Amino acid sequence: MVFRKLPGVSASGMGLRLSQKFMFLLFLSGLVTLCFGALFFLPDSVRLKRIFLSKTEIQPVTVGSGSENDVREHLKRPKDQGMTSAKGEAGIKLKSQSRKPPVSYEATEVRLAGGKAQEDLNLSRSKTESASEKVTSSNHGANSDTFSYKKFRRCLFKPPLGRDNGRPVDPQTNERREKVRENGEASLFEVNIRYVGGLLSAYYLTGEELFKNKAVELGEKLLPAFNTPTGIPRGVINLGSGTSWSWGWASAGSSILAEFGTLHLEFVHLTELSSNPVYTEKVMNIRKLLNKIEKPHGLYPNFLSPVSGNWVQHHVSIGGLGDSFYEYLIKSYLMSDKTDDDAKKMYYTALEAIEANLVQKSPGGLTYMAEWRGGILDHKMGHLACFSGGMIGIGADDGAPEKRQHYLDLAAEITHTCHESYTRSATKLGPEAFRFDSGAEATATRLSDRYYILRPEVIESYMYMWRLTHDPKYREWGWEAVEALEQHCRVESGFSGIRDVYTTSVSHDNMQQSFFLSETLKYLYLLFSDDDLLSLEDWVFNTEAHPLPIIRNSCLQDDATQEKTASE
């Protein structure tokens, strides 16, 4: 091989002068420093590292894929100390459990921060994916994506309910424990519409057997409330002992029309799911008694004695104490696939009596529902009564042919009046009750009626009237309510009722009622949704807005027959 000679350098390269050697070494060391500096300190150095470093050194950090000691070393790092991987500048932070699980360490989450790191991760994924899968399968067999309840139970030190349901050995301690267990009283009405109704809806919407079983189990606990001389249930029940009693404020120990009359939808479904006729028998017995006793002017007073089966007071209201009884009559008919003729007859007969005695027109042309006290009208309409616009609307099409348009018009007029109670306030939210006397129209005249507690009834009627007519004003009215809620009721942790709807300097009551989520927001959401979301052709909403399906026995029987034929 021929070498080209350089000045002062022999062909062998060994004849350098001392000063030339020094300069050559200085140049060489600078070149090395520059190269390694570029390798480790320049921003886009990952590809260079792949050239110089082995694959083992550039594997992404995966906590849990190494030994238990490696995991512990990671967990020892301070919480705010980032960790730079071999894949560039991306910071990787580790989250750890505060307590060590009884059997094995949980997989620690690893987060990649920064777009560049994600780009690098994608580039190397093809090289590392198979290796990572092998490591994961070998070390994370107990932590697969599918949760295993059996494996979870094996990780517990002790059974959740103890060896004897936690029963203490000491008799005095056990006696005190049983005393605590007694404070299980509940409203028959509220448990039914909220919990039984909610569980039934959850079952019908998901098919999960757990919800069905719990609904039936809870329904069984309500049955002792019907153990009265008349079969009219009392309003309060101890779910543990089965003891029941009437509300202390109810006149002469009476039961409330809106409570014992708001069981039918849920109890029919309990029979449907459990094949136990007792639930339907209980609510049908209530109907029989109501059909038998005399009704003043065809009206249903709010208080009935569960002992004698007679009315206690002649106070009639489509609002509080009476409201949902009428609602459940028409909805029972609809839910039966329009086969429950008894419910239909009771509803339209009651509606005729309401029109004749309670429906009024104000001097300003507003249609409203007054209350009836022993023959004397009280020209007050409660917010609770504003559901009646929607109720009359959904029943309009099944009334007498000559009255169908009349009922739809009446529904629209009542809904319009309730909207006026909103627009006539400073906050554009309606009061608890509004009056039509002493020159007042659709406004609260008493300080005790000026509050709003996130009630849903007005919006409920908007939703039904939209579904029935598709008049865009109902959506506009609903949006007005959304804006008012956002402006006056939203607080840091949710939504709150306000004490006075007639002042924009609102005072919050610091309470978000449960029906705000269950009803108010649900009806608003449905109002702005297409009609096929929980279609009224298939579903009926209970009075807490839990959807229950229409029972089409003919369809169910046909399917059962076909299945039987196919199996044979």
Coordinates of C-alpha atoms in Angstrom, one line a residue:
M1 CA 0.0 0.0 0.0
V2 CA 1.4 3.4 -1.0
F3 CA 1.0 6.3 1.5
R4 CA 1.0 9.9 0.4
K5 CA 3.6 11.8 2.4
L6 CA 2.7 14.9 4.5
P7 CA 5.2 17.6 5.3
G8 CA 7.1 16.6 8.4
V9 CA 5.6 13.2 8.6
S10 CA 7.3 10.0 7.6
A11 CA 5.5 7.3 5.5
S12 CA 5.2 5.1 8.5
G13 CA 3.5 7.9 10.6
M14 CA 6.0 7.5 13.4
G15 CA 8.4 10.3 12.6
L16 CA 6.3 13.1 14.2
R17 CA 8.0 15.9 16.0
L18 CA 7.1 16.5 19.7
S19 CA 5.1 19.6 19.0
Q20 CA 3.3 18.0 16.1
K21 CA 2.4 15.0 18.3
F22 CA 1.0 17.3 20.9
M23 CA -1.2 19.2 18.4
F24 CA -2.4 16.0 16.8
L25 CA -3.5 14.6 20.2
L26 CA -5.2 17.9 21.1
F27 CA -7.2 17.8 17.8
L28 CA -8.1 14.2 18.4
S29 CA -9.3 14.7 21.9
G30 CA -11.5 17.7 20.8
L31 CA -13.0 15.6 18.0
V32 CA -13.9 12.8 20.5
T33 CA -15.4 15.3 23.0
L34 CA -17.5 16.9 20.2
C35 CA -18.9 13.5 19.1
F36 CA -19.8 12.3 22.5
G37 CA -21.3 15.7 23.3
A38 CA -23.5 15.4 20.3
L39 CA -24.4 11.9 21.3
F40 CA -25.7 12.8 24.8
F41 CA -26.6 16.4 24.9
L42 CA -28.0 17.4 21.5
P43 CA -31.9 17.4 21.5
D44 CA -32.3 14.9 18.7
S45 CA -29.7 12.4 19.7
V46 CA -31.8 9.2 20.1
R47 CA -31.0 7.8 16.7
L48 CA -27.3 8.3 17.4
K49 CA -27.6 6.5 20.6
R50 CA -29.2 3.5 18.9
I51 CA -26.0 3.3 16.8
F52 CA -23.6 3.3 19.8
L53 CA -25.6 1.7 22.6
S54 CA -26.9 -1.9 22.9
K55 CA -30.6 -2.8 22.6
T56 CA -30.6 -3.7 26.3
E57 CA -29.6 -0.1 27.2
I58 CA -32.3 1.6 25.1
Q59 CA -35.3 -0.5 26.2
P60 CA -38.1 1.7 27.6
V61 CA -38.5 1.6 31.3
T62 CA -41.5 -0.6 32.2
V63 CA -42.1 -0.9 35.9
G64 CA -43.2 -4.4 36.8
S65 CA -41.3 -6.1 34.0
G66 CA -38.2 -6.3 36.1
S67 CA -37.5 -7.8 39.5
E68 CA -39.2 -6.9 42.7
N69 CA -36.1 -5.1 43.8
D70 CA -36.2 -3.0 40.7
V71 CA -39.7 -1.9 41.5
R72 CA -38.7 -1.0 45.0
E73 CA -35.9 1.2 43.7
H74 CA -38.3 3.0 41.5
L75 CA -40.7 3.6 44.3
K76 CA -38.0 5.1 46.5
R77 CA -37.6 8.1 44.2
P78 CA -39.1 11.4 45.4
K79 CA -42.6 12.1 44.0
D80 CA -41.5 15.2 42.2
Q81 CA -38.3 13.7 40.6
G82 CA -38.7 13.0 36.9
M83 CA -37.0 10.1 35.3
T84 CA -35.4 10.4 31.9
S85 CA -35.5 7.3 29.7
A86 CA -33.1 6.2 27.1
K87 CA -35.6 7.5 24.5
G88 CA -34.7 11.2 24.6
E89 CA -35.9 14.0 26.8
A90 CA -39.3 12.6 27.8
G91 CA -39.9 12.7 31.5
I92 CA -41.3 9.5 33.0
K93 CA -43.1 9.8 36.4
L94 CA -44.1 6.9 38.5
K95 CA -47.2 6.5 40.6
S96 CA -47.2 4.1 43.4
Q97 CA -49.7 2.7 45.9
S98 CA -49.5 4.1 49.4
R99 CA -49.9 0.6 50.8
K100 CA -48.3 -2.6 49.6
P101 CA -51.0 -5.1 48.4
P102 CA -51.1 -8.3 50.4
V103 CA -49.8 -10.6 47.7
S104 CA -48.0 -8.8 44.9
Y105 CA -47.1 -5.3 43.8
E106 CA -49.6 -3.5 41.6
A107 CA -48.4 -2.5 38.1
T108 CA -47.1 1.1 38.4
E109 CA -48.4 3.5 35.8
V110 CA -45.8 5.0 33.5
R111 CA -46.7 8.2 31.6
L112 CA -44.7 9.6 28.7
A113 CA -44.6 13.4 28.5
G114 CA -43.9 15.2 25.3
G115 CA -44.6 14.7 21.7
K116 CA -41.0 13.9 20.8
A117 CA -40.9 11.0 23.2
Q118 CA -44.1 9.6 21.6
E119 CA -42.6 9.9 18.2
D120 CA -39.5 7.9 19.4
L121 CA -41.8 5.4 21.0
N122 CA -43.6 4.7 17.8
L123 CA -40.3 4.3 15.9
S124 CA -39.0 1.7 18.3
R125 CA -42.3 0.0 19.0
S126 CA -41.8 -2.7 16.3
K127 CA -38.6 -3.7 18.0
T128 CA -39.7 -3.7 21.6
E129 CA -43.4 -4.7 21.4
S130 CA -42.8 -8.4 21.2
A131 CA -40.3 -8.4 24.0
S132 CA -42.6 -6.3 26.2
E133 CA -45.5 -8.7 25.6
K134 CA -43.3 -11.6 26.7
V135 CA -42.2 -9.8 29.8
T136 CA -45.8 -8.7 30.6
S137 CA -47.3 -12.1 30.2
S138 CA -44.7 -13.7 32.4
N139 CA -44.8 -11.1 35.2
H140 CA -48.3 -9.8 35.0
G141 CA -50.4 -12.9 34.7
A142 CA -52.4 -11.9 37.8
N143 CA -53.0 -8.3 36.5
S144 CA -54.6 -9.0 33.1
D145 CA -57.1 -6.5 31.5
T146 CA -60.0 -8.7 32.6
F147 CA -60.7 -8.3 36.3
S148 CA -60.9 -11.6 38.2
Y149 CA -63.1 -11.5 41.3
K150 CA -61.8 -14.8 42.5
K151 CA -58.2 -13.6 42.3
F152 CA -59.2 -10.4 44.1
R153 CA -60.8 -12.4 46.9
R154 CA -57.6 -14.5 47.3
C155 CA -55.7 -11.2 47.9
L156 CA -57.8 -10.3 50.9
F157 CA -56.4 -11.1 54.3
K158 CA -59.9 -11.9 55.8
P159 CA -63.4 -12.4 54.4
P160 CA -65.3 -9.1 54.0
L161 CA -68.1 -10.1 56.4
G162 CA -65.9 -11.7 59.0
R163 CA -66.3 -15.2 60.4
D164 CA -69.9 -14.5 61.8
N165 CA -70.9 -11.3 60.1
G166 CA -68.8 -9.4 62.5
R167 CA -70.9 -10.4 65.5
P168 CA -69.0 -9.5 68.7
V169 CA -68.6 -12.1 71.4
D170 CA -69.4 -9.6 74.2
P171 CA -73.3 -9.6 74.7
Q172 CA -73.4 -5.9 75.7
T173 CA -71.5 -4.9 72.6
N174 CA -73.8 -7.0 70.4
E175 CA -76.9 -5.5 72.0
R176 CA -75.6 -2.0 71.2
R177 CA -74.8 -3.1 67.6
E178 CA -78.4 -4.3 67.2
K179 CA -79.7 -1.0 68.5
V180 CA -77.7 0.8 65.8
R181 CA -79.2 -1.6 63.2
E182 CA -82.8 -0.4 64.2
N183 CA -82.5 3.0 62.7
G184 CA -83.6 1.7 59.2
E185 CA -86.9 3.6 58.7
A186 CA -87.7 4.8 55.2
S187 CA -90.5 6.3 53.1
L188 CA -92.4 3.6 51.2
F189 CA -93.0 6.0 48.4
E190 CA -89.4 7.3 48.1
V191 CA -87.8 3.8 48.3
N192 CA -90.2 2.6 45.6
I193 CA -89.8 5.4 43.0
R194 CA -86.1 6.0 43.6
Y195 CA -84.5 2.7 44.4
V196 CA -86.9 0.0 43.2
G197 CA -87.6 2.1 40.1
G198 CA -83.9 2.8 39.6
L199 CA -82.9 -0.8 39.9
L200 CA -85.7 -1.9 37.5
S201 CA -84.5 0.6 34.9
A202 CA -80.9 -0.5 35.4
Y203 CA -81.9 -4.1 34.7
Y204 CA -84.0 -3.3 31.6
L205 CA -81.3 -1.1 30.2
T206 CA -78.4 -3.5 30.8
G207 CA -79.8 -7.0 31.3
E208 CA -77.6 -7.4 34.4
E209 CA -79.3 -9.9 36.7
L210 CA -77.9 -8.2 39.8
F211 CA -80.2 -5.3 39.3
K212 CA -83.2 -7.5 38.9
N213 CA -82.4 -9.5 42.0
K214 CA -81.9 -6.4 44.1
A215 CA -85.1 -4.8 42.9
V216 CA -87.1 -7.9 43.9
E217 CA -85.2 -8.2 47.2
L218 CA -86.0 -4.6 48.0
G219 CA -89.6 -5.0 46.9
E220 CA -90.1 -7.9 49.3
K221 CA -89.0 -5.6 52.2
L222 CA -91.8 -3.2 51.3
L223 CA -94.6 -5.7 51.5
P224 CA -95.2 -5.5 55.3
A225 CA -96.3 -1.9 54.9
F226 CA -99.5 -3.3 53.3
N227 CA -100.4 -5.2 56.4
T228 CA -103.3 -3.0 57.4
P229 CA -107.1 -3.6 57.7
T230 CA -107.7 -2.2 54.3
G231 CA -104.5 -3.1 52.5
I232 CA -103.7 0.6 52.0
P233 CA -100.1 0.8 53.0
R234 CA -98.7 3.1 55.7
G235 CA -96.2 5.7 54.6
V236 CA -93.1 4.7 56.7
I237 CA -91.5 1.3 57.1
N238 CA -88.6 -0.1 58.9
L239 CA -86.8 -2.2 56.3
G240 CA -85.2 -4.4 58.9
S241 CA -88.1 -5.2 61.2
G242 CA -91.0 -4.7 58.7
T243 CA -92.8 -2.4 61.2
S244 CA -94.7 0.4 59.5
W245 CA -96.5 3.5 60.6
S246 CA -98.0 6.7 59.2
W247 CA -96.3 10.0 59.0
G248 CA -96.6 12.0 62.2
W249 CA -97.8 15.1 60.2
A250 CA -100.4 13.2 58.3
S251 CA -103.9 14.0 59.5
A252 CA -105.3 11.3 61.9
G253 CA -102.7 8.7 60.9
S254 CA -103.8 8.7 57.3
S255 CA -101.9 7.6 54.2
I256 CA -101.2 10.0 51.4
L257 CA -102.8 9.6 48.0
A258 CA -99.7 10.5 46.0
E259 CA -97.7 7.8 48.0
F260 CA -100.0 4.7 48.0
G261 CA -101.2 5.7 44.6
T262 CA -97.6 5.8 43.1
L263 CA -96.7 2.1 43.4
H264 CA -98.4 0.5 40.4
L265 CA -95.8 0.8 37.7
E266 CA -92.9 -0.6 39.8
F267 CA -95.0 -3.4 41.4
V268 CA -96.4 -4.7 38.1
H269 CA -92.8 -5.0 36.9
L270 CA -91.8 -6.8 40.1
T271 CA -94.4 -9.4 39.4
E272 CA -93.3 -9.5 35.8
L273 CA -89.7 -10.3 36.8
S274 CA -90.3 -12.5 39.8
S275 CA -93.4 -14.3 38.6
N276 CA -94.8 -13.6 42.1
P277 CA -98.3 -12.2 41.7
V278 CA -98.3 -10.6 45.2
Y279 CA -97.0 -7.3 44.0
T280 CA -99.7 -6.8 41.4
E281 CA -102.3 -8.1 43.9
K282 CA -101.3 -5.4 46.4
V283 CA -101.7 -2.5 44.0
M284 CA -104.9 -3.9 42.4
N285 CA -106.4 -4.1 45.9
I286 CA -105.7 -0.3 46.3
R287 CA -107.6 0.3 43.0
K288 CA -110.6 -1.8 44.1
L289 CA -110.9 0.2 47.3
L290 CA -110.6 3.6 45.5
N291 CA -113.3 2.5 43.0
K292 CA -115.6 1.5 45.8
I293 CA -115.6 4.5 48.1
E294 CA -117.4 7.7 47.4
K295 CA -115.5 10.6 45.8
P296 CA -116.6 14.2 46.4
H297 CA -117.5 15.6 43.0
G298 CA -115.5 12.8 41.5
L299 CA -112.3 14.1 43.1
Y300 CA -109.8 12.1 45.1
P301 CA -108.8 13.8 48.4
N302 CA -105.2 13.6 49.5
F303 CA -105.7 11.8 52.9
L304 CA -107.1 8.3 53.4
S305 CA -107.3 6.2 56.5
P306 CA -105.5 2.8 56.1
V307 CA -107.7 1.5 59.0
S308 CA -111.2 2.5 57.9
G309 CA -110.7 3.1 54.2
N310 CA -112.4 6.5 54.4
W311 CA -111.2 10.0 53.4
V312 CA -109.9 12.0 56.3
Q313 CA -109.9 15.4 54.7
H314 CA -111.5 16.9 51.6
H315 CA -108.3 18.6 50.4
V316 CA -107.7 17.9 46.7
S317 CA -104.5 19.0 44.8
I318 CA -102.9 18.1 41.5
G319 CA -99.7 19.3 43.1
G320 CA -98.1 18.0 46.3
L321 CA -99.9 15.1 48.1
G322 CA -101.9 14.2 45.1
D323 CA -99.9 14.7 41.9
S324 CA -98.4 11.3 40.9
F325 CA -101.5 9.3 41.7
Y326 CA -103.1 10.7 38.5
E327 CA -99.8 10.4 36.6
Y328 CA -99.7 6.7 37.4
L329 CA -103.2 6.1 36.2
I330 CA -102.5 7.1 32.6
K331 CA -99.0 5.6 32.7
S332 CA -100.3 2.3 33.9
Y333 CA -102.6 2.2 30.9
L334 CA -99.8 3.1 28.5
M335 CA -97.3 0.7 30.2
S336 CA -99.8 -2.2 29.8
D337 CA -99.7 -1.7 26.0
K338 CA -103.1 0.0 26.4
T339 CA -104.8 -3.1 27.8
D340 CA -105.4 -1.9 31.4
D341 CA -108.9 -0.5 30.7
D342 CA -109.6 0.0 34.4
A343 CA -106.7 2.4 34.7
K344 CA -107.9 4.2 31.6
K345 CA -111.4 4.6 32.9
M346 CA -110.2 5.9 36.3
Y347 CA -107.8 8.4 34.6
Y348 CA -110.3 10.0 32.2
T349 CA -113.1 10.1 34.8
A350 CA -110.7 11.9 37.2
L351 CA -109.6 14.3 34.5
E352 CA -113.2 15.2 33.8
A353 CA -113.7 16.0 37.5
I354 CA -110.5 18.0 37.6
E355 CA -111.6 20.1 34.6
A356 CA -115.0 20.7 36.1
N357 CA -113.7 21.7 39.5
L358 CA -110.1 22.8 39.5
V359 CA -109.1 24.1 36.0
Q360 CA -109.4 27.9 36.0
K361 CA -108.7 30.8 33.6
S362 CA -107.1 33.9 35.0
P363 CA -108.2 37.5 34.0
G364 CA -105.0 37.6 31.9
G365 CA -105.9 34.4 30.1
L366 CA -103.6 31.9 31.8
T367 CA -105.0 28.4 32.5
Y368 CA -104.1 26.9 35.8
M369 CA -104.9 24.2 38.3
A370 CA -106.4 25.5 41.6
E371 CA -106.6 23.5 44.8
W372 CA -109.9 22.4 46.4
R373 CA -110.4 22.5 50.1
G374 CA -113.8 21.2 51.1
G375 CA -115.6 22.9 48.3
I376 CA -113.6 26.2 48.5
L377 CA -111.1 27.0 45.7
D378 CA -107.6 28.1 46.6
H379 CA -106.2 29.9 43.5
K380 CA -102.7 28.6 44.0
M381 CA -100.7 26.4 41.7
G382 CA -97.6 24.6 43.0
H383 CA -94.5 24.0 40.9
L384 CA -95.3 20.3 41.5
A385 CA -98.5 20.6 39.6
C386 CA -96.7 21.7 36.5
F387 CA -96.1 18.1 35.6
S388 CA -99.8 18.0 34.6
G389 CA -99.1 19.6 31.2
G390 CA -97.0 16.7 30.2
M391 CA -99.4 14.2 31.8
I392 CA -102.5 15.5 29.9
G393 CA -100.4 15.6 26.7
I394 CA -99.4 12.0 26.7
G395 CA -102.9 10.9 27.5
A396 CA -104.5 13.2 24.8
D397 CA -104.5 10.7 22.0
D398 CA -106.4 8.0 23.9
G399 CA -109.2 10.1 25.1
A400 CA -112.6 10.3 23.5
P401 CA -112.1 11.2 19.8
E402 CA -114.0 14.5 20.2
K403 CA -111.7 15.5 23.1
R404 CA -108.3 14.6 21.8
Q405 CA -107.4 18.0 20.4
H406 CA -109.0 19.6 23.4
Y407 CA -106.7 17.7 25.8
L408 CA -103.7 18.5 23.8
D409 CA -104.6 22.2 23.8
L410 CA -105.2 22.1 27.6
A411 CA -101.8 20.5 28.0
A412 CA -100.2 23.3 26.0
E413 CA -102.1 26.0 28.0
I414 CA -101.0 24.6 31.3
T415 CA -97.4 24.3 30.2
H416 CA -97.5 27.9 28.9
T417 CA -98.7 29.1 32.4
C418 CA -95.9 27.3 34.1
H419 CA -93.4 28.9 31.6
E420 CA -94.9 32.3 32.6
S421 CA -94.1 31.6 36.2
Y422 CA -90.5 31.4 35.1
T423 CA -90.4 34.4 32.8
R424 CA -92.0 36.6 35.4
S425 CA -89.2 36.2 37.9
A426 CA -85.9 38.1 37.9
T427 CA -83.9 34.8 37.6
K428 CA -86.1 33.2 35.0
L429 CA -86.7 30.3 37.4
G430 CA -90.1 29.5 38.8
P431 CA -91.1 29.8 42.5
E432 CA -92.3 26.8 44.6
A433 CA -95.9 28.1 44.3
F434 CA -97.6 30.9 42.4
R435 CA -101.0 32.5 42.8
F436 CA -103.8 34.0 40.8
D437 CA -105.6 36.3 43.2
S438 CA -105.3 39.9 44.5
G439 CA -104.1 41.0 41.1
A440 CA -101.3 38.4 41.0
E441 CA -100.9 36.1 38.0
A442 CA -98.3 33.3 38.0
T443 CA -96.2 34.9 40.7
A444 CA -95.5 34.1 44.3
T445 CA -97.1 36.5 46.7
R446 CA -95.8 34.9 49.9
L447 CA -92.2 34.9 51.0
S448 CA -92.4 31.2 51.9
D449 CA -93.2 30.4 48.2
R450 CA -90.4 32.3 46.5
Y451 CA -87.7 29.6 46.6
Y452 CA -86.6 27.2 43.8
I453 CA -85.0 23.9 44.7
L454 CA -84.0 22.6 41.2
R455 CA -87.4 21.1 40.6
P456 CA -88.1 19.3 37.3
E457 CA -91.8 19.5 36.7
V458 CA -91.9 22.4 34.3
I459 CA -89.0 21.0 32.2
E460 CA -90.7 17.6 32.3
S461 CA -93.7 19.1 30.5
Y462 CA -91.5 20.9 28.0
M463 CA -89.9 17.5 27.1
Y464 CA -93.3 15.7 26.7
M465 CA -94.8 18.6 24.7
W466 CA -91.8 18.7 22.4
R467 CA -92.1 15.0 21.7
L468 CA -95.8 15.3 21.0
T469 CA -95.8 18.5 18.9
H470 CA -92.3 19.3 17.9
D471 CA -93.1 22.9 18.4
P472 CA -89.6 24.6 18.7
K473 CA -90.7 26.9 21.5
Y474 CA -90.4 24.0 24.0
R475 CA -86.7 23.6 23.2
E476 CA -86.3 27.4 23.4
W477 CA -88.0 27.4 26.8
G478 CA -85.8 24.5 27.9
W479 CA -82.7 26.4 26.9
E480 CA -83.8 29.4 28.8
A481 CA -84.0 27.2 31.9
V482 CA -80.5 25.9 31.2
E483 CA -79.1 29.4 31.0
A484 CA -80.9 30.4 34.2
L485 CA -79.6 27.3 36.1
E486 CA -76.1 28.0 34.9
Q487 CA -76.2 31.7 35.9
H488 CA -77.9 31.5 39.2
C489 CA -77.7 27.9 40.6
R490 CA -74.2 26.6 39.6
V491 CA -71.8 26.7 42.5
E492 CA -68.3 25.4 42.9
S493 CA -69.3 21.8 43.8
G494 CA -72.5 21.4 41.7
F495 CA -75.8 23.2 41.7
S496 CA -77.8 24.7 44.5
G497 CA -81.4 25.8 45.0
I498 CA -82.0 29.5 45.6
R499 CA -84.1 31.2 48.3
D500 CA -85.7 33.9 46.2
V501 CA -86.3 33.7 42.4
Y502 CA -87.3 37.4 42.3
T503 CA -83.8 38.8 43.0
T504 CA -80.7 38.3 41.0
S505 CA -78.6 38.7 44.1
V506 CA -79.2 35.1 44.8
S507 CA -78.9 33.4 48.1
H508 CA -78.1 29.7 47.7
D509 CA -79.6 27.0 50.0
N510 CA -76.4 24.9 49.6
M511 CA -78.4 21.8 48.7
Q512 CA -78.5 19.8 45.4
Q513 CA -81.6 17.7 45.5
S514 CA -81.3 14.1 44.2
F515 CA -84.1 14.7 41.7
F516 CA -82.0 17.4 39.9
L517 CA -79.8 14.6 38.4
S518 CA -82.5 12.0 38.1
E519 CA -85.2 14.2 36.6
T520 CA -84.3 17.9 35.8
L521 CA -81.1 17.2 33.9
K522 CA -82.5 14.0 32.4
Y523 CA -85.5 15.7 31.0
L524 CA -83.4 18.5 29.6
Y525 CA -81.1 16.0 28.0
L526 CA -84.0 14.2 26.4
L527 CA -85.5 17.5 25.3
F528 CA -82.4 18.2 23.2
S529 CA -82.2 14.6 21.9
D530 CA -83.8 12.8 19.0
D531 CA -87.1 11.1 19.8
D532 CA -85.7 7.6 19.5
L533 CA -83.7 8.0 22.7
L534 CA -85.9 6.2 25.2
S535 CA -88.8 6.4 22.7
L536 CA -92.2 6.9 24.2
E537 CA -93.4 4.1 22.0
D538 CA -91.4 1.7 24.1
W539 CA -90.8 3.3 27.5
V540 CA -92.8 5.0 30.3
F541 CA -91.0 7.1 32.9
N542 CA -91.9 6.6 36.5
T543 CA -92.4 9.7 38.6
E544 CA -88.6 9.9 39.3
A545 CA -87.9 9.7 35.6
H546 CA -86.7 6.1 35.6
P547 CA -87.6 4.5 32.3
L548 CA -89.7 1.3 32.5
P549 CA -90.6 -0.6 29.4
I550 CA -94.1 -1.1 28.0
I551 CA -95.1 -4.7 28.7
R552 CA -96.2 -6.3 25.4
N553 CA -97.4 -9.7 26.6
S554 CA -98.5 -10.7 23.1
C555 CA -95.0 -10.2 21.8
L556 CA -93.4 -11.9 24.7
Q557 CA -95.8 -14.9 24.4
D558 CA -95.1 -15.2 20.6
D559 CA -91.4 -15.2 21.3
A560 CA -91.8 -17.9 24.0
T561 CA -93.9 -20.0 21.6
Q562 CA -91.3 -19.7 18.8
E563 CA -88.5 -20.7 21.2
K564 CA -90.5 -23.7 22.4
T565 CA -91.2 -24.8 18.8
A566 CA -87.6 -24.3 17.8
S567 CA -86.4 -26.5 20.8
E568 CA -88.8 -29.3 19.8

